[in-house]
CSV table of C-alpha atoms and ligand atoms in Angstrom, one decimal:
chain,number,residue,atom,x,y,z
A,315,MET,CA,-8.8,-6.0,-42.9
A,316,LYS,CA,-10.1,-2.8,-42.0
A,317,VAL,CA,-10.5,-4.0,-38.5
A,318,LEU,CA,-7.1,-4.8,-38.1
A,319,ASP,CA,-5.8,-1.3,-39.8
A,320,GLU,CA,-8.2,0.3,-37.4
A,321,LEU,CA,-6.2,-1.8,-34.6
A,322,ARG,CA,-2.9,-0.8,-35.7
A,323,ASP,CA,-3.6,2.8,-35.5
A,324,LEU,CA,-4.8,2.4,-32.0
A,325,VAL,CA,-1.4,0.5,-31.1
A,326,GLU,CA,0.5,3.5,-32.9
A,327,ASP,CA,-1.2,5.9,-31.3
A,328,ALA,CA,-1.0,5.0,-27.8
A,329,ILE,CA,2.9,4.2,-28.4
A,330,LYS,CA,3.2,7.9,-29.7
A,331,GLY,CA,0.7,9.0,-27.1
A,332,SER,CA,1.0,12.0,-24.5
A,333,THR,CA,2.1,9.9,-20.8
A,334,VAL,CA,2.1,11.5,-17.1
A,335,PHE,CA,5.2,9.7,-16.6
A,336,GLU,CA,8.9,11.0,-17.0
A,337,LYS,CA,11.1,8.6,-15.3
A,338,SER,CA,8.4,5.9,-14.4
A,339,LYS,CA,11.5,3.3,-13.0
A,340,VAL,CA,11.8,5.1,-10.0
A,341,LEU,CA,8.2,4.0,-9.4
A,342,THR,CA,9.5,-0.1,-9.1
A,343,PRO,CA,9.5,-2.0,-6.2
A,344,ASP,CA,13.2,-2.7,-6.4
A,345,TYR,CA,14.4,1.0,-6.9
A,346,ILE,CA,15.9,2.4,-4.4
A,347,PRO,CA,15.7,6.4,-3.8
A,348,LYS,CA,18.1,9.2,-2.8
A,349,ASN,CA,15.6,10.0,0.3
A,350,LEU,CA,14.2,8.0,2.7
A,351,PRO,CA,11.6,10.5,4.1
A,352,HIS,CA,11.0,9.2,8.0
A,353,ARG,CA,13.6,6.3,7.9
A,354,GLU,CA,16.9,8.4,9.4
A,355,LYS,CA,16.4,7.7,12.6
A,356,GLN,CA,16.7,3.9,12.1
A,357,ILE,CA,19.7,4.6,9.5
A,358,LYS,CA,20.9,5.9,12.5
A,359,GLU,CA,21.0,3.3,14.9
A,360,LEU,CA,21.9,0.6,12.0
A,361,SER,CA,25.1,2.8,11.8
A,362,ILE,CA,25.6,3.1,15.9
A,363,ASN,CA,25.1,-0.8,15.8
A,364,PHE,CA,27.7,-1.3,12.8
A,365,ARG,CA,30.0,1.4,14.0
A,366,GLU,CA,32.1,-0.9,16.0
A,367,ILE,CA,33.0,-2.6,12.6
A,368,LEU,CA,34.8,0.4,11.4
A,369,SER,CA,36.3,1.4,15.0
A,370,ASN,CA,37.5,-2.2,15.9
A,371,PRO,CA,37.2,-4.6,13.4
A,372,GLY,CA,37.3,-8.5,14.3
A,373,SER,CA,36.4,-7.6,17.8
A,374,THR,CA,32.9,-8.0,17.5
A,375,SER,CA,30.1,-9.7,15.5
A,376,VAL,CA,27.4,-7.4,15.2
A,377,ARG,CA,23.7,-9.0,15.3
A,378,VAL,CA,20.5,-6.5,14.8
A,379,VAL,CA,16.5,-6.7,14.1
A,380,ILE,CA,14.6,-4.8,11.8
A,381,SER,CA,10.9,-5.6,12.9
A,382,GLY,CA,7.8,-4.0,11.1
A,383,LYS,CA,4.7,-4.4,9.0
A,384,THR,CA,4.6,-5.0,5.4
A,385,GLY,CA,5.4,-2.0,3.5
A,386,THR,CA,7.5,0.3,6.0
A,387,GLY,CA,10.3,0.2,4.7
A,388,LYS,CA,12.4,-2.5,6.3
A,389,THR,CA,14.3,-3.7,3.0
A,390,VAL,CA,14.7,-0.6,1.2
A,391,THR,CA,16.4,1.0,4.7
A,392,THR,CA,18.9,-1.9,5.0
A,393,LYS,CA,19.8,-1.9,1.6
A,394,LYS,CA,20.3,1.9,1.8
A,395,PHE,CA,22.2,1.6,4.6
A,396,GLY,CA,24.7,-1.4,3.6
A,397,GLU,CA,25.1,0.8,0.0
A,398,LEU,CA,26.4,4.2,2.5
A,399,PHE,CA,28.6,2.3,5.3
A,400,SER,CA,30.5,-0.3,2.8
A,401,GLU,CA,31.3,3.2,1.1
A,402,ILE,CA,32.0,5.3,4.1
A,403,ALA,CA,34.2,2.0,5.0
A,404,LYS,CA,36.3,1.9,1.9
A,405,GLU,CA,36.7,5.5,2.3
A,406,LYS,CA,38.9,4.4,5.6
A,407,GLY,CA,40.4,2.2,3.8
A,408,LEU,CA,38.4,-0.9,5.0
A,409,ARG,CA,36.4,-3.6,3.4
A,410,VAL,CA,32.9,-4.2,4.0
A,411,VAL,CA,30.6,-6.4,2.0
A,412,TYR,CA,27.0,-6.0,2.2
A,413,THR,CA,24.6,-9.2,1.0
A,414,HIS,CA,21.1,-9.1,1.2
A,415,ILE,CA,19.2,-12.4,1.3
A,416,ASN,CA,15.8,-12.7,0.6
A,417,CYS,CA,15.3,-16.0,2.8
A,418,HIS,CA,11.6,-16.5,0.5
A,419,ARG,CA,13.4,-17.1,-2.4
A,420,GLN,CA,16.9,-18.9,-1.1
A,421,ARG,CA,14.7,-21.2,0.7
A,422,THR,CA,17.2,-23.1,2.6
A,423,LEU,CA,20.6,-22.9,4.0
A,424,TYR,CA,22.7,-24.3,1.7
A,425,LEU,CA,20.8,-22.2,-1.2
A,426,MET,CA,21.4,-18.8,1.1
A,427,LEU,CA,25.2,-19.7,1.0
A,428,VAL,CA,25.4,-20.0,-2.5
A,429,GLU,CA,23.9,-16.6,-2.9
A,430,ILE,CA,25.9,-15.2,-0.2
A,431,ALA,CA,29.1,-16.7,-2.4
A,432,ASN,CA,27.4,-15.3,-5.7
A,433,GLN,CA,27.1,-11.5,-4.3
A,434,LEU,CA,30.9,-11.6,-2.9
A,435,ASN,CA,31.5,-13.0,-6.7
A,436,LEU,CA,33.1,-16.6,-5.2
A,437,GLN,CA,33.1,-19.5,-6.9
A,438,ILE,CA,32.2,-22.4,-5.6
A,439,PRO,CA,32.7,-25.7,-6.7
A,440,ASN,CA,29.7,-28.1,-8.0
A,441,ARG,CA,30.6,-31.2,-5.8
A,442,GLY,CA,27.9,-31.6,-3.5
A,443,LEU,CA,29.5,-29.7,-0.7
A,444,SER,CA,27.8,-29.5,3.0
A,445,SER,CA,26.5,-26.1,4.4
A,446,GLN,CA,28.9,-26.2,7.1
A,447,GLU,CA,31.9,-26.9,4.1
A,448,THR,CA,30.6,-24.0,1.7
A,449,PHE,CA,30.5,-21.9,4.9
A,450,LYS,CA,34.5,-22.4,5.6
A,451,LEU,CA,35.1,-21.6,2.4
A,452,ILE,CA,33.0,-18.2,2.3
A,453,TYR,CA,35.3,-17.4,5.8
A,454,ASP,CA,38.4,-18.3,4.3
A,455,TYR,CA,37.6,-16.2,0.9
A,456,LEU,CA,36.8,-13.6,3.8
A,457,GLU,CA,40.2,-14.0,5.9
A,458,LYS,CA,42.1,-14.0,2.7
A,459,ARG,CA,41.0,-10.8,2.0
A,460,ASN,CA,40.1,-8.9,5.0
A,461,ILE,CA,36.9,-8.4,4.4
A,462,GLN,CA,34.0,-7.6,7.0
A,463,LEU,CA,30.6,-9.5,5.3
A,464,ILE,CA,27.3,-8.3,6.4
A,465,ILE,CA,24.5,-10.5,5.5
A,466,THR,CA,21.0,-9.2,6.1
A,467,LEU,CA,18.3,-12.1,6.4
A,468,ASP,CA,15.0,-10.6,5.1
A,469,GLU,CA,11.8,-12.4,5.7
A,470,PHE,CA,13.8,-14.0,8.0
A,471,ASP,CA,10.9,-15.5,10.1
A,472,TYR,CA,10.2,-18.0,6.9
A,473,PHE,CA,13.5,-19.0,7.6
A,474,VAL,CA,12.8,-19.6,11.1
A,475,SER,CA,9.5,-21.3,10.1
A,476,THR,CA,10.6,-23.7,7.5
A,477,SER,CA,14.2,-24.6,8.7
A,478,PRO,CA,15.8,-27.5,10.5
A,479,ILE,CA,16.4,-25.7,14.0
A,480,GLU,CA,20.2,-27.2,13.6
A,481,ASP,CA,20.3,-24.8,10.8
A,482,ILE,CA,19.1,-21.6,12.6
A,483,TYR,CA,21.4,-23.3,15.4
A,484,PHE,CA,24.3,-23.3,12.7
A,485,LEU,CA,23.8,-19.9,11.2
A,486,VAL,CA,23.5,-18.0,14.2
A,487,ARG,CA,25.8,-19.4,16.8
A,488,ILE,CA,28.8,-19.7,13.7
A,489,TYR,CA,31.6,-18.6,15.7
A,490,ASP,CA,31.4,-21.7,17.8
A,491,GLU,CA,31.6,-23.8,14.7
A,492,LEU,CA,34.3,-21.5,12.6
A,493,ASN,CA,36.1,-21.4,16.0
A,494,ALA,CA,37.8,-18.2,14.6
A,495,LEU,CA,39.2,-15.2,16.4
A,496,VAL,CA,38.7,-12.9,14.2
A,497,LYS,CA,34.7,-11.9,13.7
A,498,ARG,CA,34.1,-11.1,10.2
A,499,ILE,CA,30.4,-11.9,10.0
A,500,HIS,CA,27.3,-10.0,11.2
A,501,TYR,CA,23.8,-10.1,10.4
A,502,ILE,CA,20.8,-8.2,10.3
A,503,PHE,CA,17.4,-10.0,10.7
A,504,ILE,CA,14.5,-8.9,9.5
A,505,LEU,CA,11.1,-9.9,10.2
A,506,ARG,CA,7.6,-8.6,10.2
A,507,GLU,CA,7.0,-9.9,13.9
A,508,LEU,CA,9.3,-10.3,16.4
A,509,THR,CA,6.7,-13.2,18.0
A,510,SER,CA,7.8,-15.0,14.9
A,511,LEU,CA,10.9,-15.8,17.3
A,512,ALA,CA,8.8,-16.9,20.3
A,513,SER,CA,9.3,-20.4,19.6
A,514,LEU,CA,13.0,-20.8,19.8
A,515,ASP,CA,14.9,-21.8,21.8
A,516,LYS,CA,16.6,-19.0,24.7
A,517,SER,CA,20.2,-20.4,23.0
A,518,ILE,CA,19.4,-19.3,19.8
A,519,LYS,CA,16.9,-16.3,20.4
A,520,ASP,CA,20.3,-14.2,22.7
A,521,HIS,CA,22.4,-15.0,19.6
A,522,VAL,CA,19.7,-13.3,17.6
A,523,ILE,CA,17.9,-10.4,19.3
A,524,LYS,CA,20.4,-8.3,20.9
A,525,ASN,CA,18.9,-4.9,19.4
A,526,VAL,CA,15.9,-4.5,17.9
A,527,ILE,CA,14.9,-1.4,15.6
A,528,GLU,CA,11.2,-0.5,15.1
A,529,PHE,CA,9.9,0.3,11.8
A,530,PRO,CA,6.5,1.8,12.5
A,531,PRO,CA,3.6,1.9,9.7
A,532,TYR,CA,3.1,5.3,8.1
A,533,THR,CA,0.7,8.0,9.2
A,534,SER,CA,-0.5,9.8,6.2
A,535,GLU,CA,1.8,12.4,6.9
A,536,GLU,CA,4.7,10.7,6.1
A,537,LEU,CA,3.2,8.7,3.1
A,538,TYR,CA,2.1,12.3,1.8
A,539,ASP,CA,6.3,13.0,1.9
A,540,ILE,CA,7.6,9.5,0.4
A,541,LEU,CA,5.2,9.7,-2.8
A,542,MET,CA,6.3,13.7,-2.7
A,543,ASP,CA,10.1,12.6,-3.0
A,544,ARG,CA,9.5,10.0,-5.7
A,545,ILE,CA,6.8,12.7,-7.7
A,546,VAL,CA,9.4,16.2,-6.9
A,547,ASN,CA,13.5,14.9,-6.3
A,548,GLU,CA,13.0,11.5,-8.5
A,549,LYS,CA,11.3,13.0,-10.8
A,550,ALA,CA,8.8,10.2,-11.6
A,551,PHE,CA,6.2,12.5,-13.3
A,552,ARG,CA,6.3,15.5,-15.6
A,553,GLU,CA,6.3,18.5,-14.1
A,554,GLY,CA,2.9,19.5,-12.4
A,555,ALA,CA,0.8,16.0,-13.7
A,556,VAL,CA,0.1,15.0,-10.6
A,557,LEU,CA,-2.6,16.9,-8.6
A,558,GLU,CA,-1.3,18.0,-4.9
A,559,GLU,CA,-4.4,16.6,-3.9
A,560,THR,CA,-4.2,13.5,-5.7
A,561,VAL,CA,-1.3,12.8,-3.5
A,562,ARG,CA,-3.0,13.8,-0.2
A,563,PHE,CA,-5.8,11.3,-1.2
A,564,ILE,CA,-3.8,8.4,-1.4
A,565,SER,CA,-1.5,9.1,1.8
A,566,ASP,CA,-4.9,9.5,3.5
A,567,ILE,CA,-6.3,6.3,2.1
A,568,TYR,CA,-2.9,4.4,3.6
A,569,GLY,CA,-2.2,6.6,6.1
A,570,PHE,CA,-2.2,4.4,9.8
A,571,ASP,CA,-3.6,7.4,11.6
A,572,LYS,CA,-6.3,7.2,9.3
A,573,GLY,CA,-7.0,3.8,9.8
A,574,GLY,CA,-5.3,2.6,6.8
A,575,SER,CA,-2.4,-0.1,6.5
A,576,GLY,CA,0.8,2.9,6.6
A,577,ASN,CA,2.1,0.5,3.7
A,578,ALA,CA,4.0,2.4,1.2
A,579,ARG,CA,4.3,-0.3,-1.4
A,580,LEU,CA,0.4,0.3,-1.3
A,581,ALA,CA,0.6,4.1,-1.6
A,582,LEU,CA,3.4,4.0,-4.4
A,583,GLU,CA,1.5,0.8,-6.2
A,584,THR,CA,-1.3,3.3,-6.5
A,585,LEU,CA,0.4,6.5,-7.3
A,586,GLU,CA,1.8,4.4,-10.5
A,587,LEU,CA,-1.4,2.9,-11.2
A,588,ALA,CA,-2.8,6.2,-11.1
A,589,GLY,CA,-0.2,7.7,-13.9
A,590,LYS,CA,-1.0,4.4,-15.7
A,591,ILE,CA,-4.9,5.0,-16.2
A,592,ALA,CA,-4.5,8.8,-16.6
A,593,ASP,CA,-2.4,7.7,-19.8
A,594,THR,CA,-4.9,5.3,-20.8
A,595,GLU,CA,-7.8,7.6,-20.5
A,596,GLY,CA,-5.5,10.6,-22.2
A,597,SER,CA,-5.4,12.7,-19.3
A,598,LEU,CA,-2.7,14.8,-19.0
A,599,LEU,CA,-3.4,15.2,-15.2
A,600,VAL,CA,-3.4,12.0,-12.5
A,601,THR,CA,-6.5,13.2,-10.6
A,602,ILE,CA,-8.4,12.1,-7.6
A,603,ASP,CA,-10.8,10.1,-9.6
A,604,HIS,CA,-7.8,8.2,-11.1
A,605,ALA,CA,-6.1,7.2,-7.9
A,606,LYS,CA,-9.6,5.9,-6.7
A,607,LYS,CA,-9.9,4.0,-9.5
A,608,ALA,CA,-6.3,2.9,-8.7
A,609,ASN,CA,-7.3,1.9,-5.6
A,610,SER,CA,-10.3,0.1,-6.3
A,611,LYS,CA,-7.8,-2.4,-7.7
A,612,ILE,CA,-5.3,-2.5,-5.5
A,613,ASN,CA,-6.3,-2.2,-2.1
A,614,PRO,CA,-6.8,-5.4,-0.9
A,615,GLU,CA,-9.5,-4.2,1.6
A,616,LEU,CA,-11.9,-3.0,-0.9
A,617,SER,CA,-13.9,-5.9,-1.4
A,618,ILE,CA,-14.2,-5.9,2.1
A,619,ILE,CA,-15.7,-2.3,2.2
A,620,LEU,CA,-17.9,-3.9,-0.6
A,621,ASP,CA,-18.9,-6.2,1.4
A,622,THR,CA,-19.7,-3.5,4.5
A,623,ILE,CA,-21.8,-2.0,2.4
A,624,ARG,CA,-24.3,-4.7,2.4
A,625,ASP,CA,-24.0,-4.3,6.4
A,626,LEU,CA,-24.9,-0.6,6.3
A,627,ASP,CA,-28.6,0.3,8.1
A,628,LEU,CA,-30.8,2.5,6.1
A,629,HIS,CA,-29.5,5.9,7.1
A,630,GLN,CA,-25.9,5.1,6.4
A,631,LEU,CA,-26.7,4.1,3.3
A,632,LEU,CA,-28.0,7.6,2.8
A,633,VAL,CA,-25.6,9.6,4.0
A,634,VAL,CA,-23.1,7.7,0.8
A,635,LYS,CA,-26.0,8.2,-1.3
A,636,ALA,CA,-25.9,12.0,-0.2
A,637,ILE,CA,-22.2,12.2,-1.1
A,638,MET,CA,-22.2,10.3,-4.7
A,639,ASN,CA,-25.4,12.9,-5.2
A,640,LEU,CA,-23.2,15.9,-4.3
A,641,HIS,CA,-20.2,14.6,-6.5
A,642,LYS,CA,-22.5,14.2,-9.7
A,643,LYS,CA,-24.2,17.6,-9.3
A,644,GLU,CA,-20.8,19.5,-8.4
A,645,GLY,CA,-18.1,17.2,-9.7
A,646,ASP,CA,-16.0,17.7,-6.7
A,647,ASP,CA,-14.7,14.8,-4.5
A,648,PHE,CA,-14.7,16.8,-1.0
A,649,PHE,CA,-17.5,18.0,0.6
A,650,SER,CA,-17.7,20.2,3.8
A,651,MET,CA,-19.8,17.7,6.8
A,652,GLY,CA,-22.4,20.8,6.8
A,653,LYS,CA,-23.2,19.9,3.0
A,654,VAL,CA,-23.3,16.6,3.0
A,655,GLU,CA,-25.7,16.9,6.1
A,656,GLU,CA,-28.1,18.9,4.0
A,657,GLU,CA,-27.9,16.5,1.0
A,658,TYR,CA,-28.6,14.0,3.6
A,659,ASN,CA,-31.5,15.4,4.7
A,660,ILE,CA,-32.8,15.9,1.3
A,661,VAL,CA,-32.5,12.1,0.2
A,662,ALA,CA,-34.2,11.0,3.4
A,663,LYS,CA,-37.4,13.6,2.7
A,664,ASP,CA,-37.3,12.5,-1.0
A,665,LEU,CA,-37.7,8.8,0.2
A,666,GLY,CA,-40.5,9.4,2.8
A,667,GLU,CA,-37.9,9.3,6.0
A,668,ILE,CA,-37.5,11.9,9.1
A,669,PRO,CA,-34.0,12.7,8.7
A,670,ARG,CA,-31.8,11.6,11.9
A,671,LYS,CA,-30.5,14.5,14.2
A,672,HIS,CA,-26.9,16.2,13.4
A,673,THR,CA,-25.2,14.5,16.1
A,674,GLN,CA,-26.4,10.9,14.7
A,675,VAL,CA,-25.4,11.9,11.2
A,676,PHE,CA,-22.2,12.9,12.6
A,677,GLU,CA,-21.7,9.4,14.3
A,678,TYR,CA,-22.8,7.6,11.3
A,679,ILE,CA,-19.9,9.7,9.3
A,680,ARG,CA,-16.7,8.9,12.0
A,681,LYS,CA,-18.4,5.1,11.7
A,682,LEU,CA,-18.3,5.2,7.7
A,683,LYS,CA,-14.8,6.2,8.4
A,684,LEU,CA,-13.9,3.8,10.7
A,685,MET,CA,-15.2,1.7,8.0
A,686,GLY,CA,-12.9,2.9,5.0
A,687,LEU,CA,-15.5,3.8,3.3
A,688,ILE,CA,-14.9,7.4,3.9
A,689,THR,CA,-11.7,9.6,3.5
A,690,ALA,CA,-11.9,12.8,5.9
A,691,ARG,CA,-8.9,15.5,5.5
A,692,GLN,CA,-8.9,19.1,7.0
A,693,SER,CA,-9.6,21.9,4.5
A,694,GLY,CA,-6.8,24.3,3.9
A,695,LYS,CA,-7.0,27.5,6.1
A,696,GLY,CA,-9.9,29.3,4.8
A,697,MET,CA,-11.9,32.4,6.2
A,698,ARG,CA,-13.7,30.5,8.1
A,699,GLY,CA,-11.1,28.5,9.9
A,700,ARG,CA,-10.5,24.6,9.5
A,701,THR,CA,-13.2,22.2,8.9
A,702,THR,CA,-13.1,18.7,8.0
A,703,LEU,CA,-14.0,17.8,4.0
A,704,ILE,CA,-15.1,14.6,3.5
A,705,SER,CA,-15.1,12.1,0.2
A,706,LEU,CA,-15.9,8.3,-0.4
A,707,SER,CA,-12.8,6.5,-0.8
A,708,VAL,CA,-14.2,4.5,-3.5
A,709,PRO,CA,-14.6,5.5,-7.3
A,710,ILE,CA,-18.2,6.3,-8.1
A,711,SER,CA,-19.2,4.1,-10.8
A,712,GLU,CA,-22.7,2.6,-11.9
A,713,GLU,CA,-22.0,-0.4,-9.9
A,714,LEU,CA,-22.0,1.0,-6.9
A,715,ASP,CA,-24.5,3.3,-7.7
A,716,ASN,CA,-26.5,0.0,-8.1
A,717,LEU,CA,-25.7,-1.8,-5.1
A,718,ILE,CA,-26.7,1.5,-2.8
A,719,ASN,CA,-29.8,2.1,-4.8
A,720,ASN,CA,-30.7,-1.8,-4.4
A,721,GLU,CA,-29.6,-2.4,-0.6
A,722,ILE,CA,-31.7,1.2,0.3
A,723,ARG,CA,-34.6,-0.3,-1.6
A,724,ASP,CA,-34.3,-3.1,0.6
A,725,ARG,CA,-34.1,-1.9,3.6
A,726,LEU,CA,-37.2,0.0,2.9
A,727,LEU,CA,-39.0,-2.8,2.3
A,728,GLN,CA,-37.7,-4.5,5.1
A,729,GLN,CA,-39.4,-1.5,7.0
A,730,LYS,CA,-42.4,-1.7,5.1
A,731,ASN,CA,-43.1,-5.4,6.0
A,732,TYR,CA,-42.5,-5.2,9.7
B,1215,ATP,N1,10.5,6.0,3.8
B,1215,ATP,C1,10.9,5.4,2.4
B,1215,ATP,N2,11.1,6.7,1.6
B,1215,ATP,C2,11.3,6.1,0.0
B,1215,ATP,N3,10.8,4.7,0.1
B,1215,ATP,C3,9.8,4.1,0.9
B,1215,ATP,C4,10.1,4.3,2.3
B,1215,ATP,N4,9.5,3.5,2.9
B,1215,ATP,C5,9.6,2.4,1.9
B,1215,ATP,N5,9.5,2.8,0.5
B,1215,ATP,C6,9.0,2.4,-0.7
B,1215,ATP,O1,7.9,1.2,-0.3
B,1215,ATP,C7,8.2,0.1,-0.8
B,1215,ATP,C8,8.3,-1.0,0.0
B,1215,ATP,O2,9.4,-1.3,1.0
B,1215,ATP,P1,9.9,-2.3,1.4
B,1215,ATP,O3,9.8,-3.4,0.7
B,1215,ATP,O4,11.3,-1.7,2.2
B,1215,ATP,O5,9.3,-2.7,2.7
B,1215,ATP,P2,9.1,-3.4,3.8
B,1215,ATP,O6,9.1,-3.3,4.9
B,1215,ATP,O7,10.8,-4.6,3.5
B,1215,ATP,O8,7.8,-4.6,3.1
B,1215,ATP,P3,8.0,-6.3,3.1
B,1215,ATP,O9,8.2,-6.6,4.8
B,1215,ATP,O10,6.6,-6.5,2.3
B,1215,ATP,O11,8.8,-7.2,2.4
B,1215,ATP,C9,9.5,0.1,-1.9
B,1215,ATP,O12,9.1,0.6,-3.7
B,1215,ATP,C10,10.2,1.3,-1.4
B,1215,ATP,O13,11.1,1.7,-2.1
């Protein structure tokens, strides 16, 4: 019974316990934030493409393609645009309804149409209507209420790769089908890769690919602004709970310019998980160490990183060991290149190895950075100008320690045997 009581205490303590979060819901994937840093240009491009709906409604059916890798804000940006655009239309006395369909969830043309009807609050009779009949019902509804409808087809690549060609044709050439004079239906097609449309017939492609808006992967600076916006403006965390260097660290790991994927979703997930780890450890601050632990759980590239450690040569491993030693000795995360080189010289000599020259060590560090094992950043402007500071991108655990030591031992043994 005692054990049960202890467990109950534990649960109660955890419920009462302190937390670094203030409004954690703003970190959930479906949350649409007030600001979308670094997507202003894309929102403007969307607005320009759609403005004719307001100035000359019924004259044209707009088609825009949005293309970009995963986590580059395609979904959140189109939703935000839809929200703002229909709001502005309403102020001008026009009805524009924005519908967002995920082609992966609504897997067939029919299911997509049912979902569009749902979002329009239009009841569809249960007797099995065909897609064509359903679309006609939707169109009549728009006509009766004088509505302009924007349909966003998210993950359109999926629809293209799984649907019969007639369905794609029907969807994009809807006006030939409907024979309607007033154009009320407009599309935003969201794709990860433009090349996924390559297999389509030219007559279809011409209806889809008119205006392409690119969503490039985010740089480290851009991710920093996105994370900071959720922390400071959206108040995801208590004031001061997330250290600035933690945000910098996460942005550097995922920044496209730093060899990362440029994926804002992974950066936000890492931040959220780092917060949860801080809570579990009873810490009032979210530190780089929490971010490293979160990264090792989330970053899909990490298991690959551990594999790459097994491929490193002896002196590259010694550089990694030097950074680990410095971390253990000084408790810091980032060290200047000079310091790492100094420690590397000691580590090498201790093992009876002749340390490599400065330029070679520099090259090792560059390679380790490319492999994603090391994160580098510039120091703040100090007395001696800017210097490059480096840190390991993985948490320093006993497991990592053992792995590195074993690999070093193996390399030394191999050398002896030759
Ligand atoms: N510029 C931005 N500002 C604020 N948050 C952003 C921004 N870009 C992306 N995000 C956030 O990152 C996450 C991923 O964004 P989103 O789902 O829009 O990406 P996506 O490009 O549609 O990805 P996928 O191709 O995987 O569907 C979401 O939580 C979103 O709110």
